[in-house]
Coordinates of C-alpha atoms and ligand atoms in Angstrom, one line a residue:
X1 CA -45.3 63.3 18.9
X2 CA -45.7 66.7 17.5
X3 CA -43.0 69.1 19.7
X4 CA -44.2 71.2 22.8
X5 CA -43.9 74.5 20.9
X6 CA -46.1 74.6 17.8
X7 CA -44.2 77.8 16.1
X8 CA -46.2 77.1 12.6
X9 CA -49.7 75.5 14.3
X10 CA -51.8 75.9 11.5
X11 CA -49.3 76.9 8.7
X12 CA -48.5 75.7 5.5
X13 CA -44.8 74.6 4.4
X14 CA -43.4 74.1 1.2
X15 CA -39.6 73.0 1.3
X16 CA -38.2 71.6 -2.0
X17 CA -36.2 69.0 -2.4
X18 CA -37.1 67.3 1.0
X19 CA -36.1 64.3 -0.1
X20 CA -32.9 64.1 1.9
X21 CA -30.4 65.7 3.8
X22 CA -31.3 69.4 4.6
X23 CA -34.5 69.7 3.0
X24 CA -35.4 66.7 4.9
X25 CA -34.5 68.1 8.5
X26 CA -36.4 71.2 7.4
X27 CA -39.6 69.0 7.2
X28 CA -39.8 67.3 9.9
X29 CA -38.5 70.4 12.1
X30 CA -41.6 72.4 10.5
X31 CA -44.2 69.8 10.9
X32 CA -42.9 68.8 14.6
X33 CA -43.8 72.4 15.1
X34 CA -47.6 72.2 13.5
X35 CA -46.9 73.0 10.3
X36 CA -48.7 70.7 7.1
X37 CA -45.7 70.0 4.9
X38 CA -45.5 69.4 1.5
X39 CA -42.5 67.3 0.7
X40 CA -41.0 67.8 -2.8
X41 CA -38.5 65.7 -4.4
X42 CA -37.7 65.5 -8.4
X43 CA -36.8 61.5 -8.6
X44 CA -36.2 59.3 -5.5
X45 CA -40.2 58.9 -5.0
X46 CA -39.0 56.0 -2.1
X47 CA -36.9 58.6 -0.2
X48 CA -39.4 61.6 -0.3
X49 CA -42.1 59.1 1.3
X50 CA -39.5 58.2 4.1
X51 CA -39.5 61.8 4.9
X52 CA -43.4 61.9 4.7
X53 CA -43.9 58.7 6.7
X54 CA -41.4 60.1 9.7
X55 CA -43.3 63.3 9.7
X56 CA -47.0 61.0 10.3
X57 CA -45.4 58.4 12.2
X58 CA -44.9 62.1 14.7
X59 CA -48.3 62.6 14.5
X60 CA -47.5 65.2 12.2
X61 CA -49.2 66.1 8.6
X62 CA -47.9 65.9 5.3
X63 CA -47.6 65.2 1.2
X64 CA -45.9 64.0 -0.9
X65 CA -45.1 65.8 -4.7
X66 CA -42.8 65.3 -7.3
X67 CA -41.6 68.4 -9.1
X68 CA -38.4 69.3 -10.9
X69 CA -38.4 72.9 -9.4
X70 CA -36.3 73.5 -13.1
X71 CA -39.6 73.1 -14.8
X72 CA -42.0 75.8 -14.9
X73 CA -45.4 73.4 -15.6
X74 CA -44.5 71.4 -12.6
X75 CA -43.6 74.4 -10.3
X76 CA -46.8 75.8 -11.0
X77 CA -48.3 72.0 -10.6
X78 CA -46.7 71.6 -7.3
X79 CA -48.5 75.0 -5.7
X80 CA -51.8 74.3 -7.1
X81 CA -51.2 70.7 -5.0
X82 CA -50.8 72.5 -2.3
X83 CA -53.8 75.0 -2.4
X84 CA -56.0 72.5 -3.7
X85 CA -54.9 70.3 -0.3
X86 CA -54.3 72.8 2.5
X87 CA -55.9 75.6 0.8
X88 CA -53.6 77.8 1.3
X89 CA -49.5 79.3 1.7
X90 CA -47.3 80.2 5.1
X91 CA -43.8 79.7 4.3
X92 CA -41.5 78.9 1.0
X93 CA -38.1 76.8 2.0
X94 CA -36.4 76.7 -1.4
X95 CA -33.8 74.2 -1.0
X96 CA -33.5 72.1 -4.0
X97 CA -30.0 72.2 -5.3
X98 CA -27.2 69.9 -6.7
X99 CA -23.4 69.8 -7.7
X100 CA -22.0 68.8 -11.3
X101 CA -18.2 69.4 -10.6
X102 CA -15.5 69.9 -12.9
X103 CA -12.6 71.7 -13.8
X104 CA -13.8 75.3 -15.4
X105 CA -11.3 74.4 -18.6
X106 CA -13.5 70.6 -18.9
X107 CA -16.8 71.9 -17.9
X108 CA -19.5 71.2 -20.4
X109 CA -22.1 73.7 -21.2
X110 CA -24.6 71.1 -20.3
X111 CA -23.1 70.9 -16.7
X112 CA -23.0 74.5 -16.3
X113 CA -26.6 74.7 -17.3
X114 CA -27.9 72.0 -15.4
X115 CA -26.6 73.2 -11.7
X116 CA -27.6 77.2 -13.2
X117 CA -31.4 76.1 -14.0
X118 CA -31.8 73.6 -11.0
X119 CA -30.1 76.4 -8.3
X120 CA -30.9 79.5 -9.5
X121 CA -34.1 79.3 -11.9
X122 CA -36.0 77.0 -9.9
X123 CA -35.3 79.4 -7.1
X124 CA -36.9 82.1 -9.3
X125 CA -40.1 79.6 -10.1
X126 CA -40.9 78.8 -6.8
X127 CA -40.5 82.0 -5.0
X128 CA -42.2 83.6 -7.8
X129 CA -45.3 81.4 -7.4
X130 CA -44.9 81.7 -4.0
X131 CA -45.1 85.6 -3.9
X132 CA -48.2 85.3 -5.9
X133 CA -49.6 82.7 -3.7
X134 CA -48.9 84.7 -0.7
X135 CA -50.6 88.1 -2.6
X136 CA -53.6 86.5 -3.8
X137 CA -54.7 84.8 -0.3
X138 CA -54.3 88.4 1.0
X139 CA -56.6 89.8 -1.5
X140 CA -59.0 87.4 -0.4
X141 CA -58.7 88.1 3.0
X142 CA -58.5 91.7 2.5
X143 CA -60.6 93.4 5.9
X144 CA -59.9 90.6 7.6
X145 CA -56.4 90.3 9.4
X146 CA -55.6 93.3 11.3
X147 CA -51.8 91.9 11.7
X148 CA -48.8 93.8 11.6
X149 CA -46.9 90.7 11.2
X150 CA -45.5 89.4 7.5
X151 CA -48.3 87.6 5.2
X152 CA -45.6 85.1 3.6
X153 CA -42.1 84.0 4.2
X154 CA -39.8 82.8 2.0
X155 CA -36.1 81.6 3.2
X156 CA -33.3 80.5 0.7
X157 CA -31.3 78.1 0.5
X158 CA -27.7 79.2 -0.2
X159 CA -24.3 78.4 0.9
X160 CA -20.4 79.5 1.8
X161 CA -19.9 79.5 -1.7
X162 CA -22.2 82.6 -2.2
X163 CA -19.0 85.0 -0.8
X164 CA -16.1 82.0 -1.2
X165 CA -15.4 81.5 -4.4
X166 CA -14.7 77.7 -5.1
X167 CA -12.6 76.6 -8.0
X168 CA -13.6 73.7 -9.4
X169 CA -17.1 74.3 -9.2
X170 CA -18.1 77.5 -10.8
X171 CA -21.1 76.3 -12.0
X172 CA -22.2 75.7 -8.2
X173 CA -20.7 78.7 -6.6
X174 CA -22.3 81.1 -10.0
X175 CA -25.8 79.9 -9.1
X176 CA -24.9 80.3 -5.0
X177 CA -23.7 84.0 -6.1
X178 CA -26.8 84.9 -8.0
X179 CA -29.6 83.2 -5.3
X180 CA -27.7 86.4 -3.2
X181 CA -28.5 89.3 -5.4
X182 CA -31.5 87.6 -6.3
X183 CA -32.8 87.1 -2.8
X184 CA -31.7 90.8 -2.2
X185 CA -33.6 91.9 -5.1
X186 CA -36.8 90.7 -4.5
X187 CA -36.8 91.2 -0.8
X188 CA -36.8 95.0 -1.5
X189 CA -39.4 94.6 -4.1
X190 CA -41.4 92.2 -2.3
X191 CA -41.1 94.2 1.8
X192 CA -43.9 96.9 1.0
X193 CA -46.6 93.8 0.6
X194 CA -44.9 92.7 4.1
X195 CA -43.3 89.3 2.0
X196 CA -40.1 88.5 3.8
X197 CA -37.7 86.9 2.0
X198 CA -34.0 86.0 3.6
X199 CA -31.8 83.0 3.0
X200 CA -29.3 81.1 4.8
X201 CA -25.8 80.0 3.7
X202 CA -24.4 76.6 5.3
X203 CA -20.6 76.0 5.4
X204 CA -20.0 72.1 5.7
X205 CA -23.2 70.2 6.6
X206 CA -22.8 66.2 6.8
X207 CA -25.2 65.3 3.8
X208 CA -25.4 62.9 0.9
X209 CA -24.0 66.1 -1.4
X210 CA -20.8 66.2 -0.2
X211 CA -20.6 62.3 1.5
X212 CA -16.9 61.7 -0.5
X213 CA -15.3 64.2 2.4
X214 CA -17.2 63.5 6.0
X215 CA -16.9 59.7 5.2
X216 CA -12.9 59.8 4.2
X217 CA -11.5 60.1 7.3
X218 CA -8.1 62.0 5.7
X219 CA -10.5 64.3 4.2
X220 CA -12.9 64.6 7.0
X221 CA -9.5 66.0 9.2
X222 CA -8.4 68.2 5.9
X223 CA -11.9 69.6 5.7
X224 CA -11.2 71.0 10.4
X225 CA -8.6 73.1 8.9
X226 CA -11.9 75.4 7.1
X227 CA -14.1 74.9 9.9
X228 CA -12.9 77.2 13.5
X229 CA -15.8 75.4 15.5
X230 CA -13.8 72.2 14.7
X231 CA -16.9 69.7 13.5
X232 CA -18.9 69.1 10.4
X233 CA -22.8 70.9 10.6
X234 CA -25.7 68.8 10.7
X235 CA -29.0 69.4 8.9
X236 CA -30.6 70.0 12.0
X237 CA -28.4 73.0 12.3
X238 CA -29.6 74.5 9.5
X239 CA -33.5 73.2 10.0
X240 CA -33.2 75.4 13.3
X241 CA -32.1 78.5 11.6
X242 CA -34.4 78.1 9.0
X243 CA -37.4 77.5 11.2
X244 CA -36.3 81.4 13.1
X245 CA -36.1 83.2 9.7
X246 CA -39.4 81.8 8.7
X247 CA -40.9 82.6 12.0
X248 CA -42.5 85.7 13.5
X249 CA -39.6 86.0 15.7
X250 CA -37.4 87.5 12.9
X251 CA -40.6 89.2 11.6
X252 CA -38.4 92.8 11.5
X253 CA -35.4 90.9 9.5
X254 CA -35.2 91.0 5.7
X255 CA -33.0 90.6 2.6
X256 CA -30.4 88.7 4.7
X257 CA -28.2 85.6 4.8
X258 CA -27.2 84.3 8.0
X259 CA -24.2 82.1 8.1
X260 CA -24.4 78.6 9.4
X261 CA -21.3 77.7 8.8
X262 CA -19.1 77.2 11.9
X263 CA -17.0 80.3 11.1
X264 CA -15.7 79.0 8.0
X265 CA -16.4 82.5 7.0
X266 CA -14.1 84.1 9.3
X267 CA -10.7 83.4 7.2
X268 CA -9.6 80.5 9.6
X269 CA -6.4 80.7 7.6
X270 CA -5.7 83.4 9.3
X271 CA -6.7 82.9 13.2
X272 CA -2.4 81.5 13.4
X273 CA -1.4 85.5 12.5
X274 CA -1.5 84.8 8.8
Ligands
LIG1 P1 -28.9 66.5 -0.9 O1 -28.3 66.0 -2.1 O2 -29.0 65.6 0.3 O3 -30.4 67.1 -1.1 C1 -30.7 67.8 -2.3 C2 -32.2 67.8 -2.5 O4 -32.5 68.5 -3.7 C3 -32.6 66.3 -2.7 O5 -33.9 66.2 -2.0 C4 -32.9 66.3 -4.2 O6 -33.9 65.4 -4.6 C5 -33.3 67.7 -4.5 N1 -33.3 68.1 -5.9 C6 -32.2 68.1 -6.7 N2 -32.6 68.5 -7.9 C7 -33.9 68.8 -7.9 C8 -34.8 69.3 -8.8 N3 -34.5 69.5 -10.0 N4 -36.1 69.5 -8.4 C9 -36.5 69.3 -7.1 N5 -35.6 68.8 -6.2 C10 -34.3 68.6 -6.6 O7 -28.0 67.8 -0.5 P2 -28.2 68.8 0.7 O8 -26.8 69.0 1.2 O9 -29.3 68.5 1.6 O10 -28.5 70.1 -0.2 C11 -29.7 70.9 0.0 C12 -29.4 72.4 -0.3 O11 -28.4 72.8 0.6 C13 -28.8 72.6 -1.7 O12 -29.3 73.8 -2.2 C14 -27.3 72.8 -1.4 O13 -26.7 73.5 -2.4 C15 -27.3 73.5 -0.1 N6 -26.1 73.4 0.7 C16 -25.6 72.2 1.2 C17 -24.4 72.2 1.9 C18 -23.8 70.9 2.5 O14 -22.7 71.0 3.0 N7 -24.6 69.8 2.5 C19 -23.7 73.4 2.1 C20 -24.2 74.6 1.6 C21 -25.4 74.6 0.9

């Protein structure tokens, strides 16, 4: 059953990599609110049609469509699915993202680029096609709307790792870094055409990225000592705060990262007096 309060009734949802974990939650949390989604995944065509066949079995509405959000030709592919299909464009949710760890001394170039291109440049693919999307259903409207409220949304995925640096995996924090001056960037250029563009950062959320921690249970405790709120986040955490940034409830906030994280952005090593 599609939820009580349809917040999106009527709009249309992009969230990459909705495949799993976060992206997933993001999905179903849009279409239990009325949104059509279109689920993107890269290469686990089985899991991305378990999201899509949760979201129906609701009562919900959605598609499936592969897309390595690296690749310009199928970025642009994936949008032109979705216009030809819903006809048009609400909300971005660029999520996509992956790890290749390794010492900075061992890292290859190939692992650096792969995390940079997947993270960083397929943020700048899909939120530029979005922001063209977004301008040229306006243009087609123009006379028509007399709303003061934003024409497109786009949220971010980041992470902790855009402000904590994280040895070990520089590739991962460079490209968590750079989606924060880029989000910045083109939420100033993109506020005039009433675009908003925010992202949000997630400390420790209990997904298959990071499943060698939550399911060790030595780790697991190792990994309380970051966290002040004392328990791992869950996708739906993030799915909420996603959902309120790409709502008209935050329709006056842009250009900012909001912090799911449990506190681990408060210096817990410091809440003993140092
Ligand atoms: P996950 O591995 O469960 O999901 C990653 C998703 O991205 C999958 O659906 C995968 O198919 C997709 N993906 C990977 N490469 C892709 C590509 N080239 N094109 C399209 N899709 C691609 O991990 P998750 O934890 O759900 O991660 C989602 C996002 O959240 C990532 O951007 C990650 O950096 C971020 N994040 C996660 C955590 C955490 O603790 N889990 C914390 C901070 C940020």
């Amino acid at each position: 059953m599609i939820g009580p309060e349809l917040k999106f009734k009527g709009q249309v949802v992009i969230v990459t990599g909705s495949s799993s974990g976060i992206g997933k939650a993001c999905a179903i949390h849009f279409a239990n609110q009325g949104a059509k989604v279109v689920v993107n995944y890269s290469s686990n065509a089985e899991a991305g049609k378990d999201t899509v066949d949760e979201i129906v079995k609701r009562g919900g509405e959605a598609i499936l469509v592969k897309a390595d959000v690296s690749r310009e030709d199928d970025v642009l592919a994936m949008f032109r699915e979705t216009i030809n299909k819903f006809g048009r464009l609400d909300v971005l949710i660029s999520n996509a993202g992956l790890q290749k760890d390794a010492p900075f001394l061992e890292m290859t170039l190939q692992e650096w680029q792969k995390v940079i291109d997947v993270n960083l440049t397929g943020m700048f693919l899909c939120c530029r096609a979005a922001a063209r999307q977004f301008l040229a259903q306006e243009k087609a409207a123009e006379g028509t709307s007399h709303s003061e409220l934003s024409i497109g949304k786009i949220v971010m995925m980041s992470s902790v790792h855009d402000i904590i640096p994280w040895a070990g995996h520089v590739n991962y924090a460079a490209s968590k870094g750079g989606i924060m001056m880029f989000m910045k960037s083109i939420s100033q250029e993109l506020a005039p055409h009433k675009i908003r563009v925010n992202s949000v950062s997630p400390g420790a959320i209990k997904t298959p990225i990071n499943k060698e921690v939550w399911s060790d249970p030595a780790k697991y405790d190792e990994l309380m000592n970051l966290i002040p709120y004392k328990r791992i986040g869950t996708p739906q955490d993030v799915a909420k705060a996603v959902a309120w940034l790409a709502s008209d409830d935050s329709d006056y906030v842009n250009g900012e990262t909001l912090y799911i994280d449990g506190g681990m952005t408060l210096y817990p090593e410091f809440s003993d007096n140092g």
